[in-house]
Coordinates of C-alpha atoms and ligand atoms in Angstrom, one line a residue:
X1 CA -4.3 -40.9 -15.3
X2 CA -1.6 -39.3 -13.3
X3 CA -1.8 -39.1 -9.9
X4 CA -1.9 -35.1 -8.8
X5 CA -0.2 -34.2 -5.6
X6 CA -2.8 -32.8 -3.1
X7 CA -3.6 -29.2 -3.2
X8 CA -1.8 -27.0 -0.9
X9 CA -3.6 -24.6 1.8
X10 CA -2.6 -21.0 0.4
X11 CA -1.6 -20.1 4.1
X12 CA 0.8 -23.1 4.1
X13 CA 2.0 -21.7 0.5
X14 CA 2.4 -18.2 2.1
X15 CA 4.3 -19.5 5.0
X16 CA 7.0 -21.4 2.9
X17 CA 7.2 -18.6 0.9
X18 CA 7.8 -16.1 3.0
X19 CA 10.4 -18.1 5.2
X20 CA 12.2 -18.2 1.7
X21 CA 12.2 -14.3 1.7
X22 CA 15.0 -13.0 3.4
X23 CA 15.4 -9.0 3.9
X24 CA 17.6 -7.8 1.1
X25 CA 20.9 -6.7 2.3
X26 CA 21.8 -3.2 2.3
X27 CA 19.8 -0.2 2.5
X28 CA 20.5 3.2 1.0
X29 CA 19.7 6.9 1.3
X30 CA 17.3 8.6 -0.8
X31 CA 15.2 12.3 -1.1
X32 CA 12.3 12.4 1.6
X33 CA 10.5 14.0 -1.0
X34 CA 10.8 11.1 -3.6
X35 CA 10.8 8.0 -0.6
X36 CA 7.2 7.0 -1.3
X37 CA 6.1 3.4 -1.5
X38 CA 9.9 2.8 0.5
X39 CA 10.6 0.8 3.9
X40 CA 12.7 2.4 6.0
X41 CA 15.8 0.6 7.2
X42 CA 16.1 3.0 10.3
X43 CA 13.8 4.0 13.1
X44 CA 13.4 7.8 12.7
X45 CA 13.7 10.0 16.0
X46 CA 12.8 13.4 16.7
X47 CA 15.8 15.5 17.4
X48 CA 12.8 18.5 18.5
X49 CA 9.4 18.8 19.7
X50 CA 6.3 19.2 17.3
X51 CA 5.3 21.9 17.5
X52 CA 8.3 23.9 18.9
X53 CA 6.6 26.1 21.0
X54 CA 3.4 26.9 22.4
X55 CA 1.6 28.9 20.0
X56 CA -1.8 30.4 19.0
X57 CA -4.8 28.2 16.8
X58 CA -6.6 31.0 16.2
X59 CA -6.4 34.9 14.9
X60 CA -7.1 36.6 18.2
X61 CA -5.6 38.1 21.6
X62 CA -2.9 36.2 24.0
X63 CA -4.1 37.0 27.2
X64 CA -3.7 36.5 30.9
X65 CA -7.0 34.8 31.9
X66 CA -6.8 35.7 35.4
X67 CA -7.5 39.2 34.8
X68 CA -10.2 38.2 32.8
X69 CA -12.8 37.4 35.3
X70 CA -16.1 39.1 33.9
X71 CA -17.3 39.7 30.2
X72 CA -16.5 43.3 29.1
X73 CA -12.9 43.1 30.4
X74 CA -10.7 46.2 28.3
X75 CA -7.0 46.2 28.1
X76 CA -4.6 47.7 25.6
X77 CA -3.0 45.7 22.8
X78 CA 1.3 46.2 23.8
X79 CA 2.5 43.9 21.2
X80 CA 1.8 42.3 17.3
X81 CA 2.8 38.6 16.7
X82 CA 2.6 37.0 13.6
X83 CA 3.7 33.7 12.7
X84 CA 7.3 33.1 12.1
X85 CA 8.3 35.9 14.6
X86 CA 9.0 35.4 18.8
X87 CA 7.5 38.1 20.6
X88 CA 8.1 39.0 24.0
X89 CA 6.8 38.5 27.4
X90 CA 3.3 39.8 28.0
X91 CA 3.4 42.9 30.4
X92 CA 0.7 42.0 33.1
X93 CA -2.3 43.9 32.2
X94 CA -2.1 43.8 28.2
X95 CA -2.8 41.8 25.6
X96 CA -1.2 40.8 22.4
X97 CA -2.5 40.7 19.1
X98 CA -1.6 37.5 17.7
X99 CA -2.3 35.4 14.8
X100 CA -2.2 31.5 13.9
X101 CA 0.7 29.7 14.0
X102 CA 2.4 32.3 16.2
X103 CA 4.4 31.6 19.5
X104 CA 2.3 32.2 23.0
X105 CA 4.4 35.0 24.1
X106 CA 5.8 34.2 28.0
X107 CA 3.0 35.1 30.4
X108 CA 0.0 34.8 28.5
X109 CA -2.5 31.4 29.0
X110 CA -5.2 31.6 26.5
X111 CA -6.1 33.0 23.5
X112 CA -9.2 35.7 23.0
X113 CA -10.3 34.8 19.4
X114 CA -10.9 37.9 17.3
X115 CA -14.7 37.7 16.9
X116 CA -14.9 37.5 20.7
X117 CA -12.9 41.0 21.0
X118 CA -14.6 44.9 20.2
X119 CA -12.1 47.5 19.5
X120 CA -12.3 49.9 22.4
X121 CA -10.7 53.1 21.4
X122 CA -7.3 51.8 20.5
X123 CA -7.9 49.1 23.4
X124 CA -9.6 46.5 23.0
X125 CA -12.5 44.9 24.9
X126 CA -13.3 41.6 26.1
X127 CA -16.7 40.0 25.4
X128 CA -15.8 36.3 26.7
X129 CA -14.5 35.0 29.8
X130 CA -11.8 32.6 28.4
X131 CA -10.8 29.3 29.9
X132 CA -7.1 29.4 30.7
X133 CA -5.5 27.1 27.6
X134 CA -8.0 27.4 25.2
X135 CA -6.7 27.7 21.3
X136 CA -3.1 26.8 22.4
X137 CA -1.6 24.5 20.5
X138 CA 0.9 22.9 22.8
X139 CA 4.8 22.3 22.0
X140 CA 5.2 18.5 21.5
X141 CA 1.7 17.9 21.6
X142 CA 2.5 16.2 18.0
X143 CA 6.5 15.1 18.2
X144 CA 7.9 14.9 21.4
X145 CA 12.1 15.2 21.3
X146 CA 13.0 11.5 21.8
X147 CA 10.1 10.3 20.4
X148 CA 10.7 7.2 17.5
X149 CA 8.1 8.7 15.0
X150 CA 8.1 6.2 12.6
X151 CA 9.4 2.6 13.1
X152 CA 12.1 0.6 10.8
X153 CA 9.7 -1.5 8.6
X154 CA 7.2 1.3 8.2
X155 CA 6.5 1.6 4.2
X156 CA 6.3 5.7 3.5
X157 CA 3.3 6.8 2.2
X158 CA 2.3 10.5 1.7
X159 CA 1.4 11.1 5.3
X160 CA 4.7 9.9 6.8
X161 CA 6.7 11.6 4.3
X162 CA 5.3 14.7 5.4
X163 CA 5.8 13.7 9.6
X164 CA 9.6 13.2 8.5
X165 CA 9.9 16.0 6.9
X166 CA 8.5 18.0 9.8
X167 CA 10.9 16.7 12.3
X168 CA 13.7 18.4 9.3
X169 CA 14.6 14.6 7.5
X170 CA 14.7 15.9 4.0
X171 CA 16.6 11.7 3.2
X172 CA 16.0 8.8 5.0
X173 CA 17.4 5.4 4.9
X174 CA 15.5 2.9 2.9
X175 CA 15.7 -0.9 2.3
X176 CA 17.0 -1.4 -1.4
X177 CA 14.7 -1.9 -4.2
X178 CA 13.8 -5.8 -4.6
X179 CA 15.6 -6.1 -9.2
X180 CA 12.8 -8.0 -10.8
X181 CA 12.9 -9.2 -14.0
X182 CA 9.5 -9.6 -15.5
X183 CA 8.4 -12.1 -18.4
X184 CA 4.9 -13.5 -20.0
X185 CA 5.3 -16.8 -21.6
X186 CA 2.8 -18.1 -25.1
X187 CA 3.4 -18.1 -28.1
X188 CA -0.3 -16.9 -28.5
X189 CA 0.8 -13.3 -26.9
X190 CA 0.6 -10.5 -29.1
X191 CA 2.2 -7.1 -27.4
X192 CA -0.4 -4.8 -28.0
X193 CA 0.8 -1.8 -30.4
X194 CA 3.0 -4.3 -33.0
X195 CA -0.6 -6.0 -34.7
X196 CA -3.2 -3.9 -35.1
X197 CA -7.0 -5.8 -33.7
X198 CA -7.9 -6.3 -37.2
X199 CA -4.9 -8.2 -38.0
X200 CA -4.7 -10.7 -35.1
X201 CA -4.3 -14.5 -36.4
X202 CA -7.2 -17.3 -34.9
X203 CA -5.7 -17.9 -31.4
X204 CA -3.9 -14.8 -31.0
X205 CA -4.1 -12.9 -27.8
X206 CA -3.0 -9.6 -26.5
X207 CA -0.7 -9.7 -23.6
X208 CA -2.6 -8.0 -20.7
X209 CA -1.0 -9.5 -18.1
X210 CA 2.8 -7.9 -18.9
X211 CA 1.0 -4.4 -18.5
X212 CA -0.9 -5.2 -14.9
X213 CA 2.3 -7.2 -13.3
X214 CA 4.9 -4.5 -14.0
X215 CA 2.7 -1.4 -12.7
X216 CA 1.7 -4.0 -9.6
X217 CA 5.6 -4.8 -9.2
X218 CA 6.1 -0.8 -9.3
X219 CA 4.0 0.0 -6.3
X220 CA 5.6 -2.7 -4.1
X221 CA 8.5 -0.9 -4.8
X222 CA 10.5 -3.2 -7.3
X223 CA 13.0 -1.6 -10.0
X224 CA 11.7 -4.0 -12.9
X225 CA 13.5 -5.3 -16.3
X226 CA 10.4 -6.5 -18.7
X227 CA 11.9 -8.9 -20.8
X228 CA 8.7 -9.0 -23.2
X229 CA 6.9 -12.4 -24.5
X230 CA 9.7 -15.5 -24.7
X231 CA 8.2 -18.2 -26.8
X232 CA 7.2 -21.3 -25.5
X233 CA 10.6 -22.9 -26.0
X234 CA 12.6 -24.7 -24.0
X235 CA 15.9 -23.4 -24.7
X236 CA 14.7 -19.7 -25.7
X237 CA 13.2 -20.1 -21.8
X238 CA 16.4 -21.4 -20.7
X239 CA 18.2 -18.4 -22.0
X240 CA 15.8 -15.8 -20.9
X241 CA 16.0 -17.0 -17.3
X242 CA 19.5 -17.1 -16.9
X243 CA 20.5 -14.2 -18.5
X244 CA 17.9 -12.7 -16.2
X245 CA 19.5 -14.5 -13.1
X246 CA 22.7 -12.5 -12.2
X247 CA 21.2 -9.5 -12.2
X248 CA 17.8 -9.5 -10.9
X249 CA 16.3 -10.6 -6.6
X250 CA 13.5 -12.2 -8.2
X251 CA 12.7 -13.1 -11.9
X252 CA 8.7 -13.7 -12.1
X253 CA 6.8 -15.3 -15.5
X254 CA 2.9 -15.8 -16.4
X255 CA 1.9 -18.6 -18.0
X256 CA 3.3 -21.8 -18.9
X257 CA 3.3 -23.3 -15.3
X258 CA 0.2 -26.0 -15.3
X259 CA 2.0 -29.5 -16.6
X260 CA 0.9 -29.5 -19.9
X261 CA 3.7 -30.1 -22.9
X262 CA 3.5 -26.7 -23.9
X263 CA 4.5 -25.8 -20.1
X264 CA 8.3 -25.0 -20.2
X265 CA 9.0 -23.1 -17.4
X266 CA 9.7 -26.3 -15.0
X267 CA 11.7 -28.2 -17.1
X268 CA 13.7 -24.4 -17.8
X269 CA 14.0 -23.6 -14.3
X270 CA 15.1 -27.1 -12.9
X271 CA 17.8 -27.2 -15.3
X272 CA 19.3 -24.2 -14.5
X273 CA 18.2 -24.1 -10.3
X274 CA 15.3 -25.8 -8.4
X275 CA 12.2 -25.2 -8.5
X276 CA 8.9 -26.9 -6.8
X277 CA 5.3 -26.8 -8.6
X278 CA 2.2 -26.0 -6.2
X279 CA -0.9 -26.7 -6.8
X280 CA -2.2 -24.2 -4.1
X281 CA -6.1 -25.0 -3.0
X282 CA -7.2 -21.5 -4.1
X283 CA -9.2 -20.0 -6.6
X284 CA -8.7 -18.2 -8.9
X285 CA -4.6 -19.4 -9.4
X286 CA -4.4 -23.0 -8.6
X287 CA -0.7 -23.8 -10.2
X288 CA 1.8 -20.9 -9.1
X289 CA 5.8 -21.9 -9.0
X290 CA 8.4 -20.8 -6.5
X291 CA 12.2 -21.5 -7.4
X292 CA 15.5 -20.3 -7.7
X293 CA 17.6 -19.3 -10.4
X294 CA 21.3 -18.9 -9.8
X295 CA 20.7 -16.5 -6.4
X296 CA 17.8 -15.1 -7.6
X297 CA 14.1 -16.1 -6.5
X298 CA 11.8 -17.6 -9.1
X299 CA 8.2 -17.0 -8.9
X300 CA 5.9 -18.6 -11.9
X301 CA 2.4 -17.3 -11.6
X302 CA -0.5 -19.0 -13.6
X303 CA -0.9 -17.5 -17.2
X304 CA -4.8 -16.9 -16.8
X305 CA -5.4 -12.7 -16.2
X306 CA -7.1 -12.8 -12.7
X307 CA -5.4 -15.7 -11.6
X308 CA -2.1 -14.0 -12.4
X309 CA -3.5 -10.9 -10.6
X310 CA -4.9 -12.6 -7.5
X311 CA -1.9 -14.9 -6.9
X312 CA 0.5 -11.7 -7.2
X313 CA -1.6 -9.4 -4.4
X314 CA -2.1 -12.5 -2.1
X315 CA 1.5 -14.3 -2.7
X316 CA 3.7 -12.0 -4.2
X317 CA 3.3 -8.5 -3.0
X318 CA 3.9 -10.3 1.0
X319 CA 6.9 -11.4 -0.6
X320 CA 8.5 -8.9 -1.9
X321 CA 7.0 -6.3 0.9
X322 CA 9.2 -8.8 3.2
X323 CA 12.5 -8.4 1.1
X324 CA 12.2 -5.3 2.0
X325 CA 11.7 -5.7 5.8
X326 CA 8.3 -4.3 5.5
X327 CA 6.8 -4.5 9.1
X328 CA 3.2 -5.1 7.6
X329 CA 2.4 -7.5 5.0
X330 CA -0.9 -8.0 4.3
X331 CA -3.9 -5.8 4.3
X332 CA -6.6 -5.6 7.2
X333 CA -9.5 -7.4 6.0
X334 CA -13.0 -6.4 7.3
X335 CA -16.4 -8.2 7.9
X336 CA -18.9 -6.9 5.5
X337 CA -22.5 -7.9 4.7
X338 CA -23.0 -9.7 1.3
X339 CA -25.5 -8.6 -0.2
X340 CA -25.7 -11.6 -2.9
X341 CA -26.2 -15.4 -2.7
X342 CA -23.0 -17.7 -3.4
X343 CA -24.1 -21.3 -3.7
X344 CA -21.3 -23.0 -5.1
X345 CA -19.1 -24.4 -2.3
X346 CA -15.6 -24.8 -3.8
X347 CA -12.8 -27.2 -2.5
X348 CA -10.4 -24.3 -3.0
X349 CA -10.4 -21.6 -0.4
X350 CA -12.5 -18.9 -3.2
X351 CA -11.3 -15.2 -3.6
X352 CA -14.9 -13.5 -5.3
X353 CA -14.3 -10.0 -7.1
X354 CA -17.2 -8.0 -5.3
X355 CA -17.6 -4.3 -4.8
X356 CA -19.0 -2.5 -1.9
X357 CA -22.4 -0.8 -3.0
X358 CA -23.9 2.6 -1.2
X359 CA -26.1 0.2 1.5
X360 CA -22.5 -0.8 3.3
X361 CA -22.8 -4.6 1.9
X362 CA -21.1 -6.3 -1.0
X363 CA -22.8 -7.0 -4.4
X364 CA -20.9 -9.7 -6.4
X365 CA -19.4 -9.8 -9.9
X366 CA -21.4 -12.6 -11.8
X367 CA -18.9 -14.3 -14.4
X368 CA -16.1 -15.0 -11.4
X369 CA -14.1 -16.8 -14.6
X370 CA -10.4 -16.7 -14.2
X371 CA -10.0 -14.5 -17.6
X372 CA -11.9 -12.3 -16.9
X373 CA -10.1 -9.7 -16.4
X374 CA -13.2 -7.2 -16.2
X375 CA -13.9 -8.2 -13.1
X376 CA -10.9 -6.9 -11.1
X377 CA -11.2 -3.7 -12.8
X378 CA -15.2 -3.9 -11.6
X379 CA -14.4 -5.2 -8.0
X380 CA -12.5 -3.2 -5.3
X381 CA -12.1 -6.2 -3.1
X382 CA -12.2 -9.6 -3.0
X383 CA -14.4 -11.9 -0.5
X384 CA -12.2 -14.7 1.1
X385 CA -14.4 -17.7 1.0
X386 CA -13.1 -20.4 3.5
X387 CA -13.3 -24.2 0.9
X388 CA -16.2 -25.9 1.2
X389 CA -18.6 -23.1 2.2
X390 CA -21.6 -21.3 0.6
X391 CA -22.6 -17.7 1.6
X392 CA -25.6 -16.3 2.3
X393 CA -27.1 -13.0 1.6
X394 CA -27.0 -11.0 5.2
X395 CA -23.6 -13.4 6.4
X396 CA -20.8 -11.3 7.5
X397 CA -17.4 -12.2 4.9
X398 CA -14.3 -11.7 5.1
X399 CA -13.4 -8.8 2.1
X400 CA -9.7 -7.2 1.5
X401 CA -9.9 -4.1 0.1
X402 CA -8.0 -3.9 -3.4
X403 CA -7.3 0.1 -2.8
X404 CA -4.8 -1.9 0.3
X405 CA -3.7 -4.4 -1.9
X406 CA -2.9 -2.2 -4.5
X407 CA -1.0 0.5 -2.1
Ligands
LIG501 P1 -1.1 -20.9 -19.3 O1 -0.9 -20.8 -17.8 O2 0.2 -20.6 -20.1 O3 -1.6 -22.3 -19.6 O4 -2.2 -19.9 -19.7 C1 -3.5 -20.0 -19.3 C2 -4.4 -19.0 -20.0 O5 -4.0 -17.7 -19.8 C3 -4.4 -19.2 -21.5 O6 -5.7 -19.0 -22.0 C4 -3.5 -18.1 -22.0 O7 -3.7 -17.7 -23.3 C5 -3.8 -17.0 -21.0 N1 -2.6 -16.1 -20.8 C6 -1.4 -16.5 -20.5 N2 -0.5 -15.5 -20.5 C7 -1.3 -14.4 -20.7 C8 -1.0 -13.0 -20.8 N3 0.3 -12.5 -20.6 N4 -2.0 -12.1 -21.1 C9 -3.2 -12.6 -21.3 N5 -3.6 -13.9 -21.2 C10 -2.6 -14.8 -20.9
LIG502 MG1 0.9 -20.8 -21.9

């Protein structure tokens, strides 16, 4: 028997790798409007205050409160503001109709809202002592001028998008997209679409993992180049990785990276760059590759469906999130309850599919196999379960939600 080198801790793994991930170089300028999933390369600051100007959160009266001491108050109505227009100061003893969105006018201190008013005649009358302030929205009291709204290494979402937009950003400078060129390996891969299920030879197989890994390399924000199935050859790998080389950041493969003959990715990538095999203690996805090609990273991840899926949210999405100079790399797990029994300690650190269920606990997939690919559709986290240990039902876990890792 050969002896194996020891298992790896994944956070040892995940160190190395990512002290191998440098920020891309560059950065560019794209459309607000089409920058989600991005990481800005600039700190954005607010050239004005949010909102601009005092103005009303309600449909009502801008009043003076002082000279509205007692219930019953009635004053005539010298002015009409509606939103997008300025007004003008509020003669003492008037009011001014006013609706949301539109500026205080100079003078007035609170705002009568509209079901607290009677028409009186064409004055109106008071029926509610107001507190000086109330529904004022106050200038700045979202985006003060000066302010840094949102930090270099922030990845845009939806939410942001719209903050930068409201300080008038319609681009913003992002980090570039991390080139990946994408490719399965086994000669058992059929690309769904070119043999119909009925057709497929003993020992065939569907390639499912191509059609998760490009969509997952999609939301980190990776431009990708699928280069299909390449046969398990040694010198058709060979010319798939280097033509892939010059023009990619990172060229990533699934499958053929255990040690068995049929396994020519190491052999492929060491003749063309360097590459180092770990066994990482964690399960699914013990054997996962990290190289280089030429100047272009090298990832291999295990052929097996969720090990191929777990390694790429744990390992590869930090990675590529960091070639981006993404400030935040990994999710922010939670203690949950269990609500199942696990009684198979493991001496890999475990990564169970489970799914939270309507009591606020966790109820656990029950064929944890690493093809079955089921269960990641099933789950919508996984439980981190420190090697060695059993779980409970009751005991607090560890769980990373999938909707985070899958942002
Ligand atoms: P390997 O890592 O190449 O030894 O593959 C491990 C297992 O995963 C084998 O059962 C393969 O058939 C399966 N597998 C490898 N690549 C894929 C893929 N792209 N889609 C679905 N299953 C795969
Ligand atoms: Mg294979």
């Amino acid at each position: 028997m050969s002896s194996r080198p020891p298992l790896r801790p994944l956070d040892d793994a995940m160190a190395d790798l990512l002290a191998r991930a440098r920020p891309l170089a560059g950065a560019e300028e794209v459309a607000t409007y089409e920058a989600d999933a991005r990481v800005l390369a600039e700190d954005l600051v607010s050239p004005l205050q949010v909102p601009p100007q005092d103005n009303s959160s309600m449909d009502g009266y801008a009043v003076r409160s002082a000279e509205i001491a007692d219930e019953g108050v009635v004053l005539p109505v010298s002015q009409r503001i509606a939103a997008g227009q300025a007004g003008t100061p509020l003669q003492p003893g008037t009011v001014a109709r006013i609706f949301t969105g539109a500026p205080v006018p100079q003078g007035a201190d609170a705002i009568v809202m509209q079901e607290d008013v009677e028409a009186a005649g064409d004055d109106v009358r008071i029926l509610r002592v107001p507190d000086a302030g109330q529904w004022i929205r106050r200038s700045g009291e979202d985006v003060q001028r000066g302010a840094v709204i949102l930090q270099r290494g922030h990845r845009l979402g939806p939410a942001s998008c719209g903050l930068a937009a409201g300080i008038g950003r319609d681009r913003v400078r992002v980090a570039p997209r991390p080139k990946v060129a994408l490719f399965s390996t086994g000669d058992e891969l059929v690309m769904p679409g070119t043999v119909p299920p009925e057709q497929m030879q003993p020992g065939a197989i569907y390639n499912s993992n191509r059609f998760f890994l490009r969509q997952l390399l999609v939301r980190c924000g990776c431009e990708v180049s699928d280069l299909g199935i390449v046969p398990d050859q040694r010198e058709a790998t060979v010319a798939a990785l280097r033509s892939a080389a010059s023009a990619h950041d990172l060229i990533l493969t699934s499958g053929g990276v255990s040690v068995g003959e049929e396994d020519h990715i190491k052999p492929a990538v060491q003749q063309l760059g360097s590459l180092d095999l770990w066994q990482i203690a964690m399960k699914p996805g013990k054997p996962f590759a990290y190289g280089t090609v030429g100047d272009a990273h090298f990832i291999g991840l295990p052929g097996n469906p969720v090990s191929s899926f777990v390694t790429f949210l744990l390992l590869v999405r930090p990675f590529l999130l960091q070639l981006q100079g993404a400030s935040q790399l990994q999710p922010v797990a939670i203690r949950l309850p269990a609500h199942f029994d696990w009684k198979r300690p493991d001496k890999r650190r475990e990564f169970l599919r489970v799914r939270r269920d309507a009591g606020g606990g966790l109820e656990l997939f029950q064929n944890q196999s690493s093809g079955v690919l089921t269960s990641t559709v099933w789950a919508d986290g996984l439980v981190d379960v420190p090697a060695g240990q059993t779980i409970a039902r009751g005991d607090l876990v560890r769980f990373l939600p999938l909707a985070e890792l899958l942002a």
